[in-house]
XYZ file of C-alpha atoms in Angstrom:
736
model
C -180.326 -9.973 188.331
C -178.015 -12.289 186.449
C -177.273 -12.163 182.750
C -174.458 -14.667 182.536
C -175.748 -17.854 184.114
C -177.710 -20.459 182.133
C -180.534 -22.261 183.851
C -180.024 -25.450 181.918
C -177.227 -27.754 182.991
C -174.293 -27.702 180.611
C -171.142 -29.739 180.540
C -168.249 -27.346 180.883
C -164.640 -28.100 180.407
C -161.218 -26.481 180.709
C -158.281 -26.302 183.011
C -156.684 -23.022 183.896
C -153.165 -22.818 185.233
C -152.850 -20.439 188.154
C -149.749 -19.735 190.133
C -151.759 -19.621 193.359
C -154.737 -21.939 193.720
C -156.299 -21.033 197.039
C -157.919 -17.854 198.271
C -155.264 -15.288 199.060
C -156.039 -12.550 201.542
C -153.151 -10.208 202.123
C -152.106 -8.305 205.218
C -148.431 -7.731 204.596
C -148.728 -7.589 200.813
C -146.325 -8.791 198.145
C -146.843 -8.716 194.390
C -149.199 -11.484 193.255
C -149.125 -12.859 189.732
C -152.368 -14.357 188.387
C -151.814 -16.034 185.002
C -154.817 -17.375 183.108
C -153.372 -19.876 180.655
C -155.177 -21.846 177.988
C -153.671 -24.334 175.547
C -151.976 -21.629 173.468
C -152.633 -18.283 175.129
C -152.113 -16.395 178.361
C -153.854 -13.462 179.985
C -151.820 -12.377 183.006
C -152.948 -10.137 185.847
C -150.824 -8.762 188.665
C -151.820 -7.418 192.053
C -149.128 -4.837 192.806
C -147.769 -3.801 196.191
C -150.366 -1.004 196.481
C -153.061 -3.612 195.657
C -153.930 -2.208 192.236
C -154.933 -5.083 189.946
C -153.294 -4.666 186.547
C -153.157 -6.481 183.230
C -149.507 -7.121 182.319
C -149.639 -9.615 179.433
C -152.013 -10.803 176.717
C -150.894 -13.103 173.926
C -149.182 -16.394 173.156
C -148.428 -18.492 176.232
C -144.842 -18.500 177.523
C -143.100 -21.750 178.447
C -141.911 -20.453 181.827
C -144.810 -19.118 183.889
C -142.441 -17.078 186.064
C -141.236 -14.953 183.150
C -144.512 -13.043 182.890
C -143.355 -10.819 185.747
C -140.468 -9.647 183.558
C -142.718 -8.263 180.814
C -143.620 -4.864 182.271
C -140.016 -3.808 182.790
C -139.194 -4.168 179.087
C -141.537 -1.360 177.983
C -140.005 2.138 178.034
C -143.120 4.151 177.316
C -144.118 7.602 178.483
C -144.858 8.115 182.162
C -147.952 6.446 183.572
C -149.346 9.103 185.875
C -152.083 7.155 187.660
C -151.148 3.517 188.089
C -154.506 2.656 186.505
C -153.865 2.829 182.762
C -153.613 -0.961 182.574
C -156.139 -1.672 185.332
C -158.015 -4.952 185.094
C -161.273 -3.094 185.839
C -160.849 0.665 185.730
C -162.805 2.780 188.243
C -163.624 6.450 187.755
C -163.533 9.553 189.900
C -160.274 8.874 191.738
C -156.875 8.655 189.985
C -158.040 7.418 186.588
C -157.635 9.705 183.555
C -158.913 7.324 180.875
C -162.239 5.695 179.974
C -163.550 3.759 183.008
C -165.110 0.327 183.159
C -167.251 1.337 186.122
C -168.704 4.630 187.358
C -170.860 4.949 190.478
C -172.613 7.510 192.636
C -172.410 6.402 196.258
C -175.244 6.662 198.757
C -173.764 9.912 200.088
C -173.567 11.447 196.598
C -169.825 10.936 196.118
C -168.804 9.960 192.571
C -165.349 8.522 193.259
C -164.382 4.869 193.268
C -161.148 3.084 194.056
C -160.889 -0.692 193.618
C -158.109 -2.645 195.342
C -157.265 -6.331 195.201
C -158.447 -8.401 198.184
C -158.258 -12.042 197.123
C -158.651 -14.517 194.318
C -159.616 -18.142 193.956
C -159.999 -20.665 191.191
C -162.434 -23.511 190.808
C -161.758 -26.320 188.390
C -165.093 -27.160 186.794
C -163.679 -30.144 184.897
C -160.656 -31.124 182.831
C -161.244 -28.362 180.299
C -162.942 -25.490 182.136
C -161.870 -23.414 185.124
C -163.397 -20.409 186.811
C -161.254 -17.674 188.346
C -162.815 -15.048 190.603
C -161.062 -11.950 191.929
C -162.462 -9.739 194.689
C -161.866 -5.982 194.494
C -163.027 -3.535 197.169
C -163.037 0.196 197.749
C -160.924 0.973 200.853
C -163.283 3.803 201.884
C -166.778 2.689 200.858
C -168.427 -0.679 201.443
C -168.414 -1.404 197.740
C -167.241 -4.587 196.016
C -166.648 -5.822 192.481
C -165.956 -9.474 191.781
C -164.358 -10.244 188.412
C -164.955 -13.654 186.833
C -162.867 -15.363 184.160
C -164.213 -18.643 182.808
C -161.522 -20.243 180.668
C -161.822 -23.056 178.135
C -158.411 -24.688 177.759
C -158.624 -26.519 174.427
C -160.659 -23.813 172.690
C -158.542 -20.851 173.935
C -161.765 -19.002 174.797
C -162.325 -16.826 177.864
C -165.642 -15.494 179.123
C -165.374 -12.532 181.470
C -168.037 -10.777 183.537
C -168.422 -8.839 186.775
C -170.620 -8.877 189.871
C -171.213 -5.569 191.618
C -172.626 -5.181 195.125
C -172.388 -2.886 198.144
C -173.300 -2.571 201.812
C -173.720 1.196 202.020
C -176.499 2.760 204.074
C -178.505 3.807 201.054
C -178.885 3.117 197.351
C -175.910 3.361 195.008
C -176.408 4.385 191.374
C -174.338 2.511 188.790
C -173.626 4.950 185.982
C -171.462 2.512 183.983
C -170.974 -1.229 184.497
C -168.777 -2.961 181.938
C -168.316 -6.702 181.709
C -164.640 -6.619 180.789
C -161.652 -4.303 180.545
C -158.757 -5.621 178.401
C -155.359 -4.046 177.847
C -153.265 -4.836 174.749
C -149.779 -3.836 173.636
C -148.696 -3.761 169.983
C -147.144 -1.452 167.391
C -150.535 -0.865 165.741
C -154.113 -2.090 165.957
C -156.535 -2.867 163.150
C -160.268 -3.067 163.827
C -162.500 -5.289 161.690
C -166.076 -4.335 162.538
C -169.474 -4.841 160.919
C -172.413 -2.699 159.914
C -175.636 -3.220 158.009
C -179.393 -2.881 157.807
C -182.292 -5.093 156.817
C -181.101 -7.488 154.069
C -177.579 -6.027 154.343
C -176.284 -7.817 157.421
C -172.611 -8.291 158.331
C -170.948 -5.780 156.022
C -167.253 -5.732 157.077
C -165.041 -2.681 157.473
C -161.394 -2.752 158.496
C -159.332 0.260 159.507
C -156.343 1.143 161.643
C -157.321 2.492 165.048
C -156.130 6.003 165.795
C -155.740 7.678 169.167
C -158.898 8.386 171.095
C -161.993 6.239 171.467
C -163.754 4.232 168.788
C -167.176 3.059 169.973
C -169.277 0.183 168.661
C -172.740 0.364 170.172
C -176.487 -0.053 169.868
C -179.373 1.887 171.421
C -182.216 0.050 169.666
C -183.437 -1.752 172.793
C -184.294 -4.934 170.937
C -183.255 -6.224 167.518
C -180.051 -4.576 168.721
C -177.746 -5.870 165.948
C -179.766 -4.329 163.108
C -177.252 -1.602 162.303
C -174.144 -2.811 164.094
C -173.472 -6.207 165.714
C -171.379 -6.510 168.846
C -168.811 -8.897 167.317
C -165.432 -7.587 166.151
C -161.790 -8.469 165.511
C -158.618 -6.656 166.530
C -155.449 -7.445 164.572
C -152.162 -6.600 166.252
C -149.247 -4.991 164.344
C -150.824 -5.567 160.903
C -154.144 -6.799 159.483
C -154.432 -10.523 160.039
C -155.149 -12.806 157.092
C -156.958 -16.121 157.108
C -153.828 -18.046 158.130
C -151.355 -15.461 159.444
C -151.210 -12.734 162.046
C -152.158 -12.003 165.645
C -155.890 -11.438 166.056
C -158.338 -11.093 168.938
C -162.030 -11.932 168.467
C -164.477 -10.250 170.831
C -168.236 -10.573 171.335
C -170.703 -9.561 174.028
C -173.176 -12.295 175.004
C -176.136 -9.946 175.233
C -179.214 -9.247 173.131
C -179.954 -5.663 174.163
C -178.134 -2.341 174.051
C -174.374 -2.897 174.049
C -171.285 -0.721 174.024
C -167.663 -1.508 173.192
C -165.123 1.293 173.722
C -161.769 0.835 171.990
C -159.387 3.429 173.403
C -155.907 3.883 171.945
C -154.259 5.769 174.785
C -151.362 8.217 175.021
C -148.933 5.340 175.653
C -150.023 3.643 172.380
C -151.751 0.818 174.274
C -155.248 -0.378 173.399
C -157.918 -0.601 176.069
C -161.107 -2.573 175.292
C -164.078 -1.903 177.569
C -167.194 -3.919 176.719
C -170.589 -4.368 178.300
C -174.201 -3.249 178.456
C -174.699 0.210 176.978
C -175.268 2.609 179.872
C -177.226 4.922 177.551
C -180.316 6.185 179.433
C -179.695 3.413 181.965
C -178.216 4.473 185.316
C -179.053 1.535 187.551
C -180.022 1.966 191.204
C -178.540 -0.828 193.301
C -179.952 -1.439 196.756
C -177.731 -2.565 199.667
C -177.097 -6.295 199.517
C -178.346 -6.707 195.943
C -175.990 -7.918 193.202
C -175.772 -6.594 189.649
C -174.298 -9.221 187.318
C -173.114 -8.170 183.870
C -173.380 -10.361 180.759
C -170.264 -12.272 179.686
C -167.834 -10.776 177.208
C -166.079 -13.573 175.321
C -162.757 -13.411 173.546
C -160.235 -15.664 171.903
C -156.774 -14.943 170.528
C -154.857 -16.539 167.681
C -151.335 -15.984 166.406
C -152.195 -18.016 163.303
C -154.771 -15.754 161.678
C -158.535 -15.477 161.473
C -159.247 -19.060 160.419
C -157.648 -20.542 163.502
C -159.544 -18.112 165.747
C -162.886 -18.878 164.109
C -162.456 -22.642 164.404
C -161.727 -22.240 168.119
C -164.835 -20.123 168.581
C -167.033 -22.436 166.507
C -165.875 -25.467 168.504
C -166.498 -23.629 171.782
C -169.970 -22.576 170.673
C -171.002 -26.090 169.663
C -169.775 -27.577 172.952
C -170.716 -24.952 175.499
C -173.100 -22.245 174.326
C -175.341 -23.031 171.363
C -178.475 -24.989 172.270
C -177.775 -28.624 171.288
C -174.675 -27.536 169.408
C -173.405 -31.070 168.857
C -176.827 -32.458 168.034
C -179.034 -32.840 164.992
C -181.109 -30.373 162.960
C -184.284 -30.596 160.848
C -184.299 -29.721 157.158
C -187.539 -28.004 156.237
C -189.928 -26.529 153.714
C -191.353 -23.104 154.626
C -194.584 -21.792 153.132
C -193.803 -18.063 153.277
C -192.743 -17.354 149.709
C -195.275 -19.855 148.377
C -198.313 -18.277 150.058
C -197.363 -15.249 152.164
C -200.537 -14.528 154.217
C -202.885 -16.142 151.695
C -203.513 -19.764 152.644
C -206.086 -22.204 154.012
C -206.058 -25.791 155.254
C -206.291 -27.280 151.763
C -203.425 -25.226 150.413
C -201.285 -26.087 153.426
C -202.137 -29.774 153.080
C -200.764 -29.661 149.537
C -197.574 -28.013 150.786
C -197.203 -30.615 153.525
C -197.430 -33.287 150.819
C -194.759 -31.399 148.884
C -192.564 -31.549 151.976
C -192.531 -35.324 151.820
C -192.090 -35.251 148.043
C -189.108 -32.947 148.323
C -187.446 -35.156 150.922
C -186.968 -32.772 153.865
C -187.853 -33.436 157.505
C -190.432 -30.790 158.368
C -193.022 -28.303 157.143
C -192.857 -24.836 158.718
C -195.972 -22.637 158.761
C -194.924 -18.999 158.800
C -196.781 -15.764 159.605
C -200.547 -15.355 159.128
C -202.107 -18.332 160.964
C -203.634 -16.452 163.923
C -206.095 -13.723 165.077
C -209.837 -13.480 164.396
C -211.337 -10.093 165.236
C -208.433 -8.453 163.427
C -207.370 -11.257 161.100
C -203.685 -11.572 160.329
C -203.989 -11.092 156.559
C -201.083 -8.663 156.372
C -198.562 -7.184 158.790
C -200.869 -4.380 159.936
C -203.108 -6.397 162.277
C -203.401 -9.339 164.625
C -200.054 -9.477 166.410
C -200.788 -10.324 170.024
C -203.917 -12.375 169.353
C -202.487 -15.887 169.326
C -205.556 -17.978 168.625
C -205.878 -19.875 165.318
C -207.651 -17.947 162.594
C -210.979 -19.764 162.149
C -211.402 -18.781 158.503
C -207.996 -20.127 157.479
C -207.684 -22.978 159.972
C -211.167 -24.054 161.113
C -209.719 -27.250 162.601
C -206.777 -25.532 164.258
C -203.052 -26.214 164.317
C -203.725 -29.744 165.527
C -205.172 -30.825 162.191
C -202.014 -29.637 160.417
C -199.808 -31.512 162.870
C -201.812 -34.659 162.129
C -201.550 -34.026 158.387
C -197.780 -33.715 158.689
C -197.566 -36.905 160.757
C -199.636 -38.754 158.161
C -197.147 -37.655 155.518
C -194.158 -38.797 157.560
C -192.852 -35.304 158.284
C -192.821 -32.982 161.287
C -194.627 -29.667 161.736
C -193.217 -26.330 162.904
C -194.689 -22.887 163.518
C -193.752 -19.197 163.334
C -194.433 -16.870 166.269
C -193.529 -13.302 167.180
C -194.591 -13.198 170.833
C -192.756 -10.035 171.940
C -194.655 -7.798 169.533
C -198.125 -6.290 169.125
C -200.098 -4.530 166.425
C -202.155 -1.530 167.608
C -204.932 -3.172 165.603
C -205.406 -6.162 167.907
C -207.615 -7.356 170.727
C -204.608 -7.499 173.033
C -203.933 -3.798 172.484
C -207.567 -2.989 173.274
C -207.482 -5.028 176.513
C -203.982 -4.166 177.743
C -202.661 -0.860 176.389
C -200.574 -0.689 179.582
C -198.602 -3.755 178.382
C -197.197 -1.802 175.449
C -193.897 0.087 175.398
C -194.837 3.685 174.593
C -194.592 7.177 176.030
C -197.955 8.164 177.510
C -197.803 11.749 176.221
C -196.330 11.149 172.761
C -197.628 9.864 169.460
C -196.952 6.213 168.776
C -194.261 5.490 166.218
C -194.294 2.121 164.481
C -191.680 -0.205 163.089
C -193.272 -2.576 160.577
C -196.699 -1.432 161.814
C -196.068 -2.768 165.288
C -194.970 -1.979 168.817
C -193.100 -3.979 171.471
C -194.635 -5.566 174.545
C -193.184 -4.561 177.907
C -191.251 -7.601 179.082
C -190.131 -5.692 182.165
C -193.672 -6.430 183.389
C -193.999 -9.926 184.972
C -197.588 -10.179 183.666
C -196.304 -9.714 180.129
C -193.606 -12.303 180.749
C -196.324 -14.748 181.815
C -198.336 -13.897 178.693
C -195.402 -14.488 176.337
C -194.433 -17.712 178.072
C -198.082 -18.776 177.951
C -198.187 -18.443 174.162
C -195.514 -21.114 173.818
C -196.806 -23.239 176.679
C -200.355 -23.402 175.265
C -199.124 -24.287 171.778
C -197.180 -27.286 173.034
C -199.808 -28.295 175.586
C -202.489 -28.406 172.871
C -200.116 -29.817 170.244
C -197.473 -31.989 171.929
C -196.252 -33.216 168.524
C -195.361 -29.666 167.472
C -191.698 -30.043 166.530
C -190.214 -26.589 165.928
C -190.640 -22.864 166.580
C -189.400 -19.953 164.517
C -189.234 -17.055 167.023
C -189.270 -13.699 165.239
C -188.610 -10.164 166.499
C -189.221 -7.495 163.877
C -189.380 -4.175 165.744
C -187.006 -1.906 167.616
C -188.065 0.102 170.660
C -189.328 3.649 170.162
C -190.549 5.968 172.942
C -189.044 3.734 175.612
C -191.324 3.731 178.646
C -192.710 1.040 180.920
C -196.066 1.585 182.622
C -194.953 -1.078 185.108
C -191.549 0.250 186.191
C -191.253 3.070 188.702
C -187.653 3.833 187.683
C -187.548 4.320 183.898
C -183.737 4.312 183.836
C -183.968 0.558 184.530
C -186.137 -0.052 181.476
C -183.646 -1.281 178.851
C -181.990 -3.638 181.314
C -185.206 -4.999 182.781
C -186.644 -5.603 179.315
C -183.750 -7.926 178.483
C -183.898 -9.468 181.932
C -187.567 -10.228 181.271
C -186.863 -11.737 177.857
C -184.196 -14.033 179.276
C -186.520 -15.034 182.130
C -189.140 -16.115 179.584
C -186.621 -18.060 177.506
C -185.270 -19.788 180.611
C -188.787 -20.876 181.560
C -189.438 -22.181 178.056
C -186.208 -24.155 177.998
C -186.864 -25.535 181.478
C -190.175 -27.028 180.310
C -189.301 -27.725 176.652
C -185.559 -28.408 176.675
C -185.358 -30.319 173.407
C -187.574 -28.363 171.011
C -185.584 -26.901 168.099
C -186.068 -23.128 167.842
C -184.862 -20.673 165.224
C -183.763 -17.228 166.414
C -185.056 -14.730 163.851
C -185.189 -10.949 164.044
C -186.337 -9.665 160.687
C -183.146 -11.348 159.546
C -180.009 -11.053 161.663
C -181.148 -8.341 164.064
C -180.597 -10.514 167.136
C -177.644 -12.838 166.584
C -175.561 -13.174 169.741
C -174.573 -15.867 172.208
C -176.728 -14.359 174.936
C -179.768 -15.432 172.921
C -178.283 -18.449 171.154
C -177.893 -20.339 174.416
C -181.683 -20.801 174.149
C -181.885 -21.458 170.386
C -180.636 -24.178 168.073
C -180.099 -21.903 165.067
C -180.459 -18.351 163.775
C -181.724 -16.673 160.633
C -178.789 -14.706 159.155
C -180.779 -12.423 156.834
C -184.080 -12.027 155.038
C -181.892 -11.540 151.991
C -181.783 -15.037 150.509
C -180.316 -14.061 147.155
C -177.627 -16.768 146.994
C -174.966 -14.399 145.686
C -175.570 -12.065 148.622
C -175.764 -15.007 151.024
C -172.262 -16.173 150.038
C -170.913 -12.894 151.428
C -173.250 -12.719 154.445
C -172.678 -16.337 155.506
C -168.921 -15.924 154.994
C -168.764 -13.122 157.566
C -171.037 -14.852 160.082
C -168.787 -17.923 159.893
C -165.970 -16.064 161.648
C -168.040 -16.089 164.850
C -170.763 -18.746 164.528
C -170.657 -22.453 163.534
C -172.345 -23.733 160.369
C -174.870 -25.783 162.340
C -176.336 -22.556 163.739
C -176.909 -20.843 160.373
C -180.359 -21.399 158.776
C -179.996 -21.136 155.000
C -183.028 -21.435 152.730
C -183.410 -21.989 149.014
C -185.819 -19.329 147.704
C -186.696 -17.549 144.473
C -184.531 -14.535 145.343
C -181.770 -13.850 142.842
C -181.207 -14.846 139.235
C -179.098 -17.929 139.863
C -180.299 -21.429 138.886
C -181.708 -23.842 141.468
C -178.367 -25.658 141.699
C -176.493 -22.520 142.727
C -179.186 -21.595 145.260
C -179.247 -25.063 146.811
C -175.466 -25.390 146.986
C -175.198 -22.096 148.871
C -177.940 -23.091 151.327
C -176.181 -26.397 152.070
C -173.348 -24.525 153.843
C -175.251 -24.663 157.132
C -178.722 -25.853 158.159
C -180.594 -26.452 154.905
C -184.157 -25.346 154.258
C -186.424 -24.568 151.292
C -188.908 -21.766 150.741
C -190.121 -22.547 147.228
C -193.258 -23.702 145.419
C -192.373 -27.352 144.943
C -195.212 -28.217 142.562
C -194.128 -25.486 140.164
C -190.540 -26.725 139.884
C -189.528 -28.053 136.455
C -188.973 -31.808 136.525
C -185.171 -31.634 136.451
C -185.108 -28.926 139.110
C -187.109 -31.159 141.441
C -184.903 -34.156 140.675
C -181.833 -32.063 141.426
C -183.233 -30.869 144.782
C -184.179 -34.390 145.817
C -180.725 -35.727 144.980
C -178.998 -32.751 146.639
C -180.953 -33.398 149.851
C -179.767 -37.021 149.798
C -176.173 -35.813 149.353
C -176.677 -33.313 152.155
C -178.016 -35.959 154.524
C -174.866 -37.979 153.872
C -172.545 -35.038 154.509
C -174.385 -32.825 156.983
C -172.499 -34.247 159.957
C -169.241 -32.962 158.469
C -170.762 -29.564 157.655
C -172.330 -29.169 161.092
C -169.622 -30.646 163.305
C -166.436 -30.591 161.250
C -163.733 -27.952 160.966
C -164.451 -25.138 158.536
C -161.762 -23.611 156.321
C -162.360 -20.542 154.182
C -160.228 -21.153 151.081
C -161.007 -18.328 148.643
C -162.471 -15.003 149.781
C -165.309 -13.735 147.539
C -164.148 -10.160 148.141
C -160.663 -10.882 146.807
C -161.203 -12.774 143.557
C -163.568 -14.377 141.078
C -164.234 -17.462 143.179
C -165.504 -18.167 146.688
C -164.499 -21.482 148.228
C -165.366 -22.952 151.632
C -164.319 -26.362 152.957
C -165.470 -28.626 155.800
C -163.437 -31.620 157.013
C -164.183 -34.222 159.672
C -162.120 -34.708 162.818
C -160.297 -37.723 161.371
C -159.262 -35.686 158.305
C -160.687 -38.508 156.227
C -163.700 -36.938 154.564
C -165.073 -33.563 153.679
C -166.857 -31.240 151.280
C -165.805 -28.132 149.353
C -168.248 -25.520 148.041
C -167.000 -23.390 145.144
C -168.838 -20.474 143.485
C -168.237 -17.984 140.706
C -168.861 -14.548 142.214
C -167.809 -12.453 139.204
C -169.787 -12.828 135.989
C -167.523 -10.736 133.791
C -166.251 -12.267 130.568
C -163.693 -15.025 131.078
C -164.073 -15.167 134.873
C -163.105 -18.559 136.232
C -160.982 -20.438 138.738
C -157.771 -19.695 136.854
C -155.500 -21.144 139.533
C -155.758 -24.184 141.804
C -157.273 -23.563 145.223
C -155.134 -24.748 148.129
C -156.994 -26.976 150.547
C -156.448 -26.859 154.311
C -156.783 -29.092 157.337
C -155.852 -32.360 155.635
C -153.323 -34.979 156.695
C -150.312 -34.484 154.387
C -149.536 -38.218 154.504
C -153.000 -39.387 153.513
C -154.267 -39.951 149.967
C -157.551 -38.443 148.808
C -159.922 -38.853 145.876
C -162.081 -35.871 144.911
C -165.450 -36.300 143.189
C -168.051 -33.778 142.110
C -171.543 -34.086 143.594
C -174.790 -32.121 143.219
C -174.597 -32.365 139.448
C -177.684 -31.105 137.650
C -179.581 -33.839 135.775
C -178.238 -34.263 132.266
C -174.834 -32.765 133.032
C -171.524 -34.452 133.764
C -168.442 -33.413 135.641
C -165.391 -32.039 133.860
C -163.128 -33.397 136.607
C -161.076 -36.591 136.488
C -162.318 -38.684 139.402
C -159.713 -41.391 138.839
C -156.834 -39.278 140.147
C -155.643 -39.610 143.713
C -153.797 -36.803 145.507
C -151.790 -36.640 148.684
C -152.884 -34.230 151.391
C -149.480 -32.630 151.024
C -150.117 -31.928 147.318
C -153.648 -30.602 147.899
C -152.495 -28.208 150.628
C -149.361 -26.923 148.898
C -150.335 -27.026 145.209
C -154.106 -27.251 145.402
C -156.979 -28.438 143.268
C -158.863 -26.598 140.533
C -162.663 -27.111 140.723
C -163.036 -25.761 137.187
C -165.452 -22.987 138.099
C -166.472 -20.828 135.128
C -169.494 -19.103 133.617
C -170.991 -22.443 132.573
C -170.095 -24.065 135.929
C -170.940 -21.321 138.419
C -171.345 -23.646 141.392
C -169.211 -26.736 141.969
C -169.536 -28.969 145.027
C -166.739 -31.451 145.704
C -166.629 -34.371 148.076
C -163.258 -35.777 149.098
C -162.507 -39.073 150.811
C -159.410 -40.763 152.099
C -158.158 -43.574 149.871
C -156.703 -46.441 151.917
């Protein structure tokens, strides 16, 4: 099994500086330094004379590579009793006294493991990406762990994972199998983590870590990020701000159960152990087989959160997100206009409204399928993926043709991993459903989950997508939803139920790999009842994600703000809906900070509202390249004042856009002070104009003035946000 390798070819880039470039196998052993250096950072490992592999430095890169070996001697901490407290991959059952990265039961029943350095090598993938591998072996048992570090030089990002295999005479049981094991030194550590629920995604919490173990985890099986996502930040010495402080970003590239242990040990060092959650999942590994963990990615910045997020966003666009540097389709969705109640005539009207509005595509949401148990609400039909004859007597194909005739594209919603008990599929294949055979079924949104550990189910799910595109080759987009978690975890297919959670995710990734192999260019939205499955393990197969079902624009300002620390704007699907009390201008402006879509009844819009939307879409089409591919700067935090402000600037620092919102409606709330811009060229001159003005209104800003980048970054600019101007969008251009 292999969680970390993509099947599609990607262009990778980065150079890693290593002291020793070739494979090193030691007989008479001396200390071996293994620095992993990116443009600004260094992560340094050392194989000591007893062949323990230790982490000795993590932070800003030093000028002299040879000085890393001096670091350890400068710390006068309490005694280290084991030699493993700063291990690069901590085993259990031998000398270790702290939380392990790996725990095994050998074929003979022994629970101890000792991992010693054997060799390392590096492969330069291209000018920007290198891959380091380090072989560790147990001196007593035929058991091996290979650690991988893929480093991206310009982006300062490292992906780390492990491969575990053995040659023992029987099966070995992996009790724990982390992807990475980091070791940090600082005076104090501050964790910024997230929690939430449906419509409450990405709620931040920051607190100082105390001694012991803080765990971030999920046991939901699927939709794993519903309550707690696997992304986090660690600030060193003091809480980092947007532009100051030392901060580490971490994220596991995995869509199932995850676990991150943050252990502040007795020496006041922080150990981060991240990987698949081993909850209910001891994994039996046969001789010669390899268990590959999903990548854990991290980046470090000594210039605050903004710098770290721009590195991660750039990395994601180039190397992980499906078509991250490409284009996206703006759309009109029918969900809030019709819900389940529609027919061909009603949809034809909405397709015409798509063209009238000025977006690229019409998206048909839930309710288009199933006949015996018609999909007229969320209690029936999931699993029966044939067009509903009453609603669509001429099938999906007629709608695709209608869209083409109107000069727009057509997209479709599916939820192929799920099943309603009230469905033909359930009647035919109850053994395909995840459920305990002796317990009552328990439903999440009136549905259960199909068993993707079963290859037949994988073929079925793949076949849903394959048939849709085979019958409708002009189909332009899929919204892939996933609304349920896993209850009563049990696979009728698997003999070893402790493999279930892992094999489910393995099955899901197998399906997605097959889809991308046959349909590499189809845009797909990753949805999970909102943001229940937002991670780079899944996003390598998707062009965008749905942050939240909560589309109230005031709430979305906060939700999208937090997602932006880890994910680029091009990946965030933001729709204008009727949620919230804000005017259409406010709602549209907020949705423009990513991939724009609409979920409104166009023919019921007042005339000026429609005119505004049409003009805003034209503005968006002229600026979307900067929003999607430019550098993002968070200027004013909505949690810290009356105004939220977010800026995007192109690579040439010649053009950009600034979104400004009033987030406090109390009397007299406004942008009292100028907002300092970021990322400009101090020597260039800029003119700022207001766009997205509502018909019949005019700007209060003086567009004749020209400012230097130096002035805008050190003094700032006031967008004049107040209770009568709650949303102000500014475009700036270089004046030559």
